[in-house]
PDB file of C-alpha atoms in Angstrom:
ATOM      1  CA  UNK X   1      31.082 -42.463  29.815  1.00  0.00           C
ATOM      2  CA  UNK X   2      30.849 -38.692  29.482  1.00  0.00           C
ATOM      3  CA  UNK X   3      27.772 -36.949  30.718  1.00  0.00           C
ATOM      4  CA  UNK X   4      26.008 -34.972  33.388  1.00  0.00           C
ATOM      5  CA  UNK X   5      25.193 -36.445  36.759  1.00  0.00           C
ATOM      6  CA  UNK X   6      22.561 -35.012  39.036  1.00  0.00           C
ATOM      7  CA  UNK X   7      22.110 -36.308  42.530  1.00  0.00           C
ATOM      8  CA  UNK X   8      20.017 -37.325  44.261  1.00  0.00           C
ATOM      9  CA  UNK X   9      17.190 -38.325  41.929  1.00  0.00           C
ATOM     10  CA  UNK X  10      14.560 -37.753  44.627  1.00  0.00           C
ATOM     11  CA  UNK X  11      14.916 -35.379  47.570  1.00  0.00           C
ATOM     12  CA  UNK X  12      12.571 -34.632  50.432  1.00  0.00           C
ATOM     13  CA  UNK X  13      13.018 -31.685  52.766  1.00  0.00           C
ATOM     14  CA  UNK X  14      11.065 -29.960  55.458  1.00  0.00           C
ATOM     15  CA  UNK X  15       9.803 -26.472  54.857  1.00  0.00           C
ATOM     16  CA  UNK X  16      12.261 -23.805  55.968  1.00  0.00           C
ATOM     17  CA  UNK X  17      15.376 -25.873  55.328  1.00  0.00           C
ATOM     18  CA  UNK X  18      17.983 -25.035  52.722  1.00  0.00           C
ATOM     19  CA  UNK X  19      18.874 -27.865  50.351  1.00  0.00           C
ATOM     20  CA  UNK X  20      21.696 -28.223  47.807  1.00  0.00           C
ATOM     21  CA  UNK X  21      21.292 -30.097  44.533  1.00  0.00           C
ATOM     22  CA  UNK X  22      24.410 -31.522  42.930  1.00  0.00           C
ATOM     23  CA  UNK X  23      25.353 -31.294  39.253  1.00  0.00           C
ATOM     24  CA  UNK X  24      28.622 -32.675  37.882  1.00  0.00           C
ATOM     25  CA  UNK X  25      29.774 -32.952  34.255  1.00  0.00           C
ATOM     26  CA  UNK X  26      32.819 -34.619  32.712  1.00  0.00           C
ATOM     27  CA  UNK X  27      32.262 -33.255  29.206  1.00  0.00           C
ATOM     28  CA  UNK X  28      34.758 -30.405  29.650  1.00  0.00           C
ATOM     29  CA  UNK X  29      31.956 -27.937  28.890  1.00  0.00           C
ATOM     30  CA  UNK X  30      32.380 -24.297  29.797  1.00  0.00           C
ATOM     31  CA  UNK X  31      28.719 -23.404  30.288  1.00  0.00           C
ATOM     32  CA  UNK X  32      26.343 -24.909  32.816  1.00  0.00           C
ATOM     33  CA  UNK X  33      22.666 -24.173  33.491  1.00  0.00           C
ATOM     34  CA  UNK X  34      19.960 -24.829  36.048  1.00  0.00           C
ATOM     35  CA  UNK X  35      16.294 -25.094  35.088  1.00  0.00           C
ATOM     36  CA  UNK X  36      13.119 -25.669  37.018  1.00  0.00           C
ATOM     37  CA  UNK X  37      10.111 -27.539  35.630  1.00  0.00           C
ATOM     38  CA  UNK X  38       6.627 -27.594  37.142  1.00  0.00           C
ATOM     39  CA  UNK X  39       4.003 -30.167  36.110  1.00  0.00           C
ATOM     40  CA  UNK X  40       2.777 -29.680  32.548  1.00  0.00           C
ATOM     41  CA  UNK X  41       5.084 -26.724  31.975  1.00  0.00           C
ATOM     42  CA  UNK X  42       8.232 -26.056  30.031  1.00  0.00           C
ATOM     43  CA  UNK X  43      11.626 -25.466  31.628  1.00  0.00           C
ATOM     44  CA  UNK X  44      12.414 -22.117  33.225  1.00  0.00           C
ATOM     45  CA  UNK X  45      15.964 -20.842  33.655  1.00  0.00           C
ATOM     46  CA  UNK X  46      17.186 -20.270  37.223  1.00  0.00           C
ATOM     47  CA  UNK X  47      20.909 -19.534  36.851  1.00  0.00           C
ATOM     48  CA  UNK X  48      23.656 -20.126  34.322  1.00  0.00           C
ATOM     49  CA  UNK X  49      27.427 -19.921  34.232  1.00  0.00           C
ATOM     50  CA  UNK X  50      29.715 -19.600  31.244  1.00  0.00           C
ATOM     51  CA  UNK X  51      33.006 -19.729  33.083  1.00  0.00           C
ATOM     52  CA  UNK X  52      34.391 -20.672  36.472  1.00  0.00           C
ATOM     53  CA  UNK X  53      33.709 -18.149  39.252  1.00  0.00           C
ATOM     54  CA  UNK X  54      31.089 -16.332  37.199  1.00  0.00           C
ATOM     55  CA  UNK X  55      27.331 -16.833  36.869  1.00  0.00           C
ATOM     56  CA  UNK X  56      24.226 -14.922  35.823  1.00  0.00           C
ATOM     57  CA  UNK X  57      20.644 -14.895  37.038  1.00  0.00           C
ATOM     58  CA  UNK X  58      17.972 -16.405  34.866  1.00  0.00           C
ATOM     59  CA  UNK X  59      14.266 -15.633  34.832  1.00  0.00           C
ATOM     60  CA  UNK X  60      13.434 -17.085  38.258  1.00  0.00           C
ATOM     61  CA  UNK X  61      16.587 -16.701  40.400  1.00  0.00           C
ATOM     62  CA  UNK X  62      14.856 -15.440  43.558  1.00  0.00           C
ATOM     63  CA  UNK X  63      15.218 -17.899  46.411  1.00  0.00           C
ATOM     64  CA  UNK X  64      18.079 -19.789  44.771  1.00  0.00           C
ATOM     65  CA  UNK X  65      21.872 -19.519  44.904  1.00  0.00           C
ATOM     66  CA  UNK X  66      24.691 -21.144  42.949  1.00  0.00           C
ATOM     67  CA  UNK X  67      28.473 -21.409  42.910  1.00  0.00           C
ATOM     68  CA  UNK X  68      30.948 -22.331  40.189  1.00  0.00           C
ATOM     69  CA  UNK X  69      34.275 -23.023  41.880  1.00  0.00           C
ATOM     70  CA  UNK X  70      35.210 -25.821  39.491  1.00  0.00           C
ATOM     71  CA  UNK X  71      34.511 -26.266  35.797  1.00  0.00           C
ATOM     72  CA  UNK X  72      32.935 -29.662  36.429  1.00  0.00           C
ATOM     73  CA  UNK X  73      30.532 -28.657  39.171  1.00  0.00           C
ATOM     74  CA  UNK X  74      27.582 -26.256  39.451  1.00  0.00           C
ATOM     75  CA  UNK X  75      25.605 -26.891  42.667  1.00  0.00           C
ATOM     76  CA  UNK X  76      22.237 -25.233  43.228  1.00  0.00           C
ATOM     77  CA  UNK X  77      21.007 -24.279  46.699  1.00  0.00           C
ATOM     78  CA  UNK X  78      17.290 -23.913  47.202  1.00  0.00           C
ATOM     79  CA  UNK X  79      16.945 -21.562  50.136  1.00  0.00           C
ATOM     80  CA  UNK X  80      14.092 -21.121  52.593  1.00  0.00           C
ATOM     81  CA  UNK X  81      13.288 -17.875  50.759  1.00  0.00           C
ATOM     82  CA  UNK X  82      12.001 -19.845  47.759  1.00  0.00           C
ATOM     83  CA  UNK X  83       8.238 -19.778  48.294  1.00  0.00           C
ATOM     84  CA  UNK X  84       7.299 -22.846  46.274  1.00  0.00           C
ATOM     85  CA  UNK X  85      10.375 -25.069  45.946  1.00  0.00           C
ATOM     86  CA  UNK X  86       8.661 -28.355  45.099  1.00  0.00           C
ATOM     87  CA  UNK X  87       9.566 -29.008  41.457  1.00  0.00           C
ATOM     88  CA  UNK X  88      11.699 -31.003  39.013  1.00  0.00           C
ATOM     89  CA  UNK X  89      15.190 -29.478  38.703  1.00  0.00           C
ATOM     90  CA  UNK X  90      17.331 -29.998  35.629  1.00  0.00           C
ATOM     91  CA  UNK X  91      20.997 -29.224  35.070  1.00  0.00           C
ATOM     92  CA  UNK X  92      22.564 -28.827  31.624  1.00  0.00           C
ATOM     93  CA  UNK X  93      25.903 -27.998  30.041  1.00  0.00           C
ATOM     94  CA  UNK X  94      27.205 -26.925  26.662  1.00  0.00           C
ATOM     95  CA  UNK X  95      30.332 -25.850  24.813  1.00  0.00           C
ATOM     96  CA  UNK X  96      30.965 -22.126  24.502  1.00  0.00           C
ATOM     97  CA  UNK X  97      34.096 -21.983  22.388  1.00  0.00           C
ATOM     98  CA  UNK X  98      34.849 -22.337  19.538  1.00  0.00           C
ATOM     99  CA  UNK X  99      31.246 -22.993  18.432  1.00  0.00           C
ATOM    100  CA  UNK X 100      28.184 -21.578  20.168  1.00  0.00           C
ATOM    101  CA  UNK X 101      25.556 -23.306  18.073  1.00  0.00           C
ATOM    102  CA  UNK X 102      26.154 -26.754  19.538  1.00  0.00           C
ATOM    103  CA  UNK X 103      23.664 -28.691  21.593  1.00  0.00           C
ATOM    104  CA  UNK X 104      23.160 -28.720  25.345  1.00  0.00           C
ATOM    105  CA  UNK X 105      23.311 -31.915  27.373  1.00  0.00           C
ATOM    106  CA  UNK X 106      20.912 -32.457  30.258  1.00  0.00           C
ATOM    107  CA  UNK X 107      21.070 -34.500  33.409  1.00  0.00           C
ATOM    108  CA  UNK X 108      18.258 -36.805  34.500  1.00  0.00           C
ATOM    109  CA  UNK X 109      16.946 -34.317  36.996  1.00  0.00           C
ATOM    110  CA  UNK X 110      16.265 -34.104  40.727  1.00  0.00           C
ATOM    111  CA  UNK X 111      12.694 -34.169  41.940  1.00  0.00           C
ATOM    112  CA  UNK X 112      12.500 -32.048  45.080  1.00  0.00           C
ATOM    113  CA  UNK X 113       9.532 -32.305  47.407  1.00  0.00           C
ATOM    114  CA  UNK X 114       9.211 -29.931  50.333  1.00  0.00           C
ATOM    115  CA  UNK X 115       6.775 -30.933  53.040  1.00  0.00           C
TER     116      UNK X 115
ATOM    117  CA  UNK K   1      15.556 -15.246  22.312  1.00  0.00           C
ATOM    118  CA  UNK K   2      12.788 -14.896  19.748  1.00  0.00           C
ATOM    119  CA  UNK K   3       9.629 -16.846  20.493  1.00  0.00           C
ATOM    120  CA  UNK K   4       8.271 -19.928  18.794  1.00  0.00           C
ATOM    121  CA  UNK K   5       4.713 -21.231  18.408  1.00  0.00           C
ATOM    122  CA  UNK K   6       3.923 -24.937  18.440  1.00  0.00           C
ATOM    123  CA  UNK K   7       0.676 -26.923  18.655  1.00  0.00           C
ATOM    124  CA  UNK K   8      -0.028 -28.138  22.172  1.00  0.00           C
ATOM    125  CA  UNK K   9      -0.445 -31.750  21.134  1.00  0.00           C
ATOM    126  CA  UNK K  10      -0.328 -34.105  18.167  1.00  0.00           C
ATOM    127  CA  UNK K  11      -1.104 -37.742  17.623  1.00  0.00           C
ATOM    128  CA  UNK K  12       0.458 -40.251  15.267  1.00  0.00           C
ATOM    129  CA  UNK K  13       0.106 -43.909  14.429  1.00  0.00           C
ATOM    130  CA  UNK K  14       3.078 -46.142  14.963  1.00  0.00           C
ATOM    131  CA  UNK K  15       5.272 -46.713  11.908  1.00  0.00           C
ATOM    132  CA  UNK K  16       3.945 -43.584  10.168  1.00  0.00           C
ATOM    133  CA  UNK K  17       5.835 -40.326   9.555  1.00  0.00           C
ATOM    134  CA  UNK K  18       5.230 -37.387  11.873  1.00  0.00           C
ATOM    135  CA  UNK K  19       5.575 -33.728  10.945  1.00  0.00           C
ATOM    136  CA  UNK K  20       5.876 -31.402  13.941  1.00  0.00           C
ATOM    137  CA  UNK K  21       5.483 -27.730  12.946  1.00  0.00           C
ATOM    138  CA  UNK K  22       7.040 -24.663  14.529  1.00  0.00           C
ATOM    139  CA  UNK K  23       6.434 -21.014  13.686  1.00  0.00           C
ATOM    140  CA  UNK K  24       9.075 -18.395  14.429  1.00  0.00           C
ATOM    141  CA  UNK K  25       8.089 -15.325  12.456  1.00  0.00           C
ATOM    142  CA  UNK K  26      10.446 -12.962  14.351  1.00  0.00           C
ATOM    143  CA  UNK K  27      13.576 -15.058  13.848  1.00  0.00           C
ATOM    144  CA  UNK K  28      16.802 -13.092  13.375  1.00  0.00           C
ATOM    145  CA  UNK K  29      19.708 -13.863  11.105  1.00  0.00           C
ATOM    146  CA  UNK K  30      21.833 -15.231  13.955  1.00  0.00           C
ATOM    147  CA  UNK K  31      19.165 -17.520  15.433  1.00  0.00           C
ATOM    148  CA  UNK K  32      19.730 -21.242  15.095  1.00  0.00           C
ATOM    149  CA  UNK K  33      16.649 -23.489  15.210  1.00  0.00           C
ATOM    150  CA  UNK K  34      17.043 -26.227  17.807  1.00  0.00           C
ATOM    151  CA  UNK K  35      14.754 -29.156  18.602  1.00  0.00           C
ATOM    152  CA  UNK K  36      14.811 -31.072  21.853  1.00  0.00           C
ATOM    153  CA  UNK K  37      12.509 -33.729  23.203  1.00  0.00           C
ATOM    154  CA  UNK K  38      11.672 -34.753  26.731  1.00  0.00           C
ATOM    155  CA  UNK K  39      10.473 -38.216  27.647  1.00  0.00           C
ATOM    156  CA  UNK K  40       8.396 -38.571  30.818  1.00  0.00           C
ATOM    157  CA  UNK K  41      10.368 -37.932  34.025  1.00  0.00           C
ATOM    158  CA  UNK K  42      13.628 -37.404  32.133  1.00  0.00           C
ATOM    159  CA  UNK K  43      15.781 -34.466  31.121  1.00  0.00           C
ATOM    160  CA  UNK K  44      15.442 -33.091  27.598  1.00  0.00           C
ATOM    161  CA  UNK K  45      17.607 -34.590  24.885  1.00  0.00           C
ATOM    162  CA  UNK K  46      18.910 -32.925  21.770  1.00  0.00           C
ATOM    163  CA  UNK K  47      17.272 -33.950  18.507  1.00  0.00           C
ATOM    164  CA  UNK K  48      18.571 -31.709  15.739  1.00  0.00           C
ATOM    165  CA  UNK K  49      19.427 -28.116  14.852  1.00  0.00           C
ATOM    166  CA  UNK K  50      19.957 -25.988  11.767  1.00  0.00           C
ATOM    167  CA  UNK K  51      20.376 -22.470  10.448  1.00  0.00           C
ATOM    168  CA  UNK K  52      19.169 -22.233   6.847  1.00  0.00           C
ATOM    169  CA  UNK K  53      19.486 -25.561   5.094  1.00  0.00           C
ATOM    170  CA  UNK K  54      17.528 -28.718   5.765  1.00  0.00           C
ATOM    171  CA  UNK K  55      19.333 -31.104   8.100  1.00  0.00           C
ATOM    172  CA  UNK K  56      19.222 -34.862   8.589  1.00  0.00           C
ATOM    173  CA  UNK K  57      20.579 -37.064  11.345  1.00  0.00           C
ATOM    174  CA  UNK K  58      19.878 -40.528  12.677  1.00  0.00           C
ATOM    175  CA  UNK K  59      16.975 -39.319  14.792  1.00  0.00           C
ATOM    176  CA  UNK K  60      15.084 -36.953  12.510  1.00  0.00           C
ATOM    177  CA  UNK K  61      15.072 -34.417   9.703  1.00  0.00           C
ATOM    178  CA  UNK K  62      14.630 -30.680   9.987  1.00  0.00           C
ATOM    179  CA  UNK K  63      12.972 -28.815   7.144  1.00  0.00           C
ATOM    180  CA  UNK K  64      13.441 -25.043   7.279  1.00  0.00           C
ATOM    181  CA  UNK K  65      11.293 -22.705   5.216  1.00  0.00           C
ATOM    182  CA  UNK K  66      13.074 -20.503   2.723  1.00  0.00           C
ATOM    183  CA  UNK K  67      12.166 -17.339   4.674  1.00  0.00           C
ATOM    184  CA  UNK K  68      13.123 -19.140   7.936  1.00  0.00           C
ATOM    185  CA  UNK K  69       9.863 -18.109   9.594  1.00  0.00           C
ATOM    186  CA  UNK K  70       8.821 -21.683  10.140  1.00  0.00           C
ATOM    187  CA  UNK K  71      10.332 -25.146  10.388  1.00  0.00           C
ATOM    188  CA  UNK K  72       9.166 -28.740  10.618  1.00  0.00           C
ATOM    189  CA  UNK K  73      10.679 -31.604  12.548  1.00  0.00           C
ATOM    190  CA  UNK K  74      10.135 -34.866  10.696  1.00  0.00           C
ATOM    191  CA  UNK K  75      10.214 -38.256  12.368  1.00  0.00           C
ATOM    192  CA  UNK K  76      10.269 -40.688   9.485  1.00  0.00           C
ATOM    193  CA  UNK K  77       8.690 -43.653  11.264  1.00  0.00           C
ATOM    194  CA  UNK K  78       7.174 -43.005  14.653  1.00  0.00           C
ATOM    195  CA  UNK K  79       7.680 -45.598  17.352  1.00  0.00           C
ATOM    196  CA  UNK K  80       6.168 -45.812  20.822  1.00  0.00           C
ATOM    197  CA  UNK K  81       9.508 -44.587  22.190  1.00  0.00           C
ATOM    198  CA  UNK K  82       9.052 -41.310  20.293  1.00  0.00           C
ATOM    199  CA  UNK K  83       6.142 -40.319  22.537  1.00  0.00           C
ATOM    200  CA  UNK K  84       7.465 -37.191  24.248  1.00  0.00           C
ATOM    201  CA  UNK K  85       7.199 -33.423  24.470  1.00  0.00           C
ATOM    202  CA  UNK K  86       9.041 -31.803  21.562  1.00  0.00           C
ATOM    203  CA  UNK K  87      10.458 -28.308  21.989  1.00  0.00           C
ATOM    204  CA  UNK K  88      11.361 -25.953  19.164  1.00  0.00           C
ATOM    205  CA  UNK K  89      13.843 -23.328  20.394  1.00  0.00           C
ATOM    206  CA  UNK K  90      15.636 -20.421  18.769  1.00  0.00           C
ATOM    207  CA  UNK K  91      19.177 -19.891  19.984  1.00  0.00           C
ATOM    208  CA  UNK K  92      20.983 -16.637  19.233  1.00  0.00           C
ATOM    209  CA  UNK K  93      24.686 -17.081  18.569  1.00  0.00           C
ATOM    210  CA  UNK K  94      25.301 -13.532  17.392  1.00  0.00           C
ATOM    211  CA  UNK K  95      26.511 -12.059  20.654  1.00  0.00           C
ATOM    212  CA  UNK K  96      29.257 -13.049  23.035  1.00  0.00           C
ATOM    213  CA  UNK K  97      29.070 -16.106  25.201  1.00  0.00           C
ATOM    214  CA  UNK K  98      26.486 -18.844  24.974  1.00  0.00           C
ATOM    215  CA  UNK K  99      22.808 -17.962  25.115  1.00  0.00           C
ATOM    216  CA  UNK K 100      20.805 -20.296  27.366  1.00  0.00           C
ATOM    217  CA  UNK K 101      18.012 -22.280  25.788  1.00  0.00           C
ATOM    218  CA  UNK K 102      14.591 -20.736  26.372  1.00  0.00           C
ATOM    219  CA  UNK K 103      11.864 -23.390  26.506  1.00  0.00           C
ATOM    220  CA  UNK K 104       8.202 -22.928  25.668  1.00  0.00           C
ATOM    221  CA  UNK K 105       5.547 -25.541  26.407  1.00  0.00           C
ATOM    222  CA  UNK K 106       6.348 -27.634  23.348  1.00  0.00           C
ATOM    223  CA  UNK K 107       4.196 -30.186  21.521  1.00  0.00           C
ATOM    224  CA  UNK K 108       3.147 -33.346  23.295  1.00  0.00           C
ATOM    225  CA  UNK K 109       3.332 -36.184  20.768  1.00  0.00           C
ATOM    226  CA  UNK K 110       1.283 -39.296  21.389  1.00  0.00           C
ATOM    227  CA  UNK K 111       2.009 -42.426  19.363  1.00  0.00           C
ATOM    228  CA  UNK K 112      -0.725 -44.990  18.933  1.00  0.00           C
ATOM    229  CA  UNK K 113       0.132 -48.637  18.456  1.00  0.00           C
TER     230      UNK K 113
END
């Protein structure tokens, strides 16, 4: 089945360690996105990419890094510079061409806890 | 993206219709109105979207005001599985590329059996 896969579902890390969250899609979508969600809040955009080897910062990019070496993959690294990394992380993808009004598809999320 | 205003929470009885309002008074001509919902501990899922005309699909209906400054998501018969946070989002398709979705806090819908 086509879709977006985020792994792992739960992740625990010690403070000061970098951690990479995986996001893979087999929908042949051009655009991919990373969001962060804190309890009781809406989603906030971290980074997005509309094409391979190109990405843009979102509203809260500090302390995070991404790469887009393949169309199917958009991994997110939470670095030790991120001051409050414990959160629910969501990856999404969508078509860019030929129609830009189409929906985005979301993964099931990774819940990161830093202790 | 232009901003939207939604009630923080709403309650509905099971099997009854639900009307979820959204105000977007600063909407531009190239903004599509999107609705997503998020069940507990899951990623958001697409519900419906439209530009000017009312839209129907298997999940819901979207009623858009004639001046486009407000819209209403209609769930025709609420079930317990419809309990979720519903997000109304404006998505600009006028420029180049694909504008990311900008989420507000949404409306938390509770469904009572």
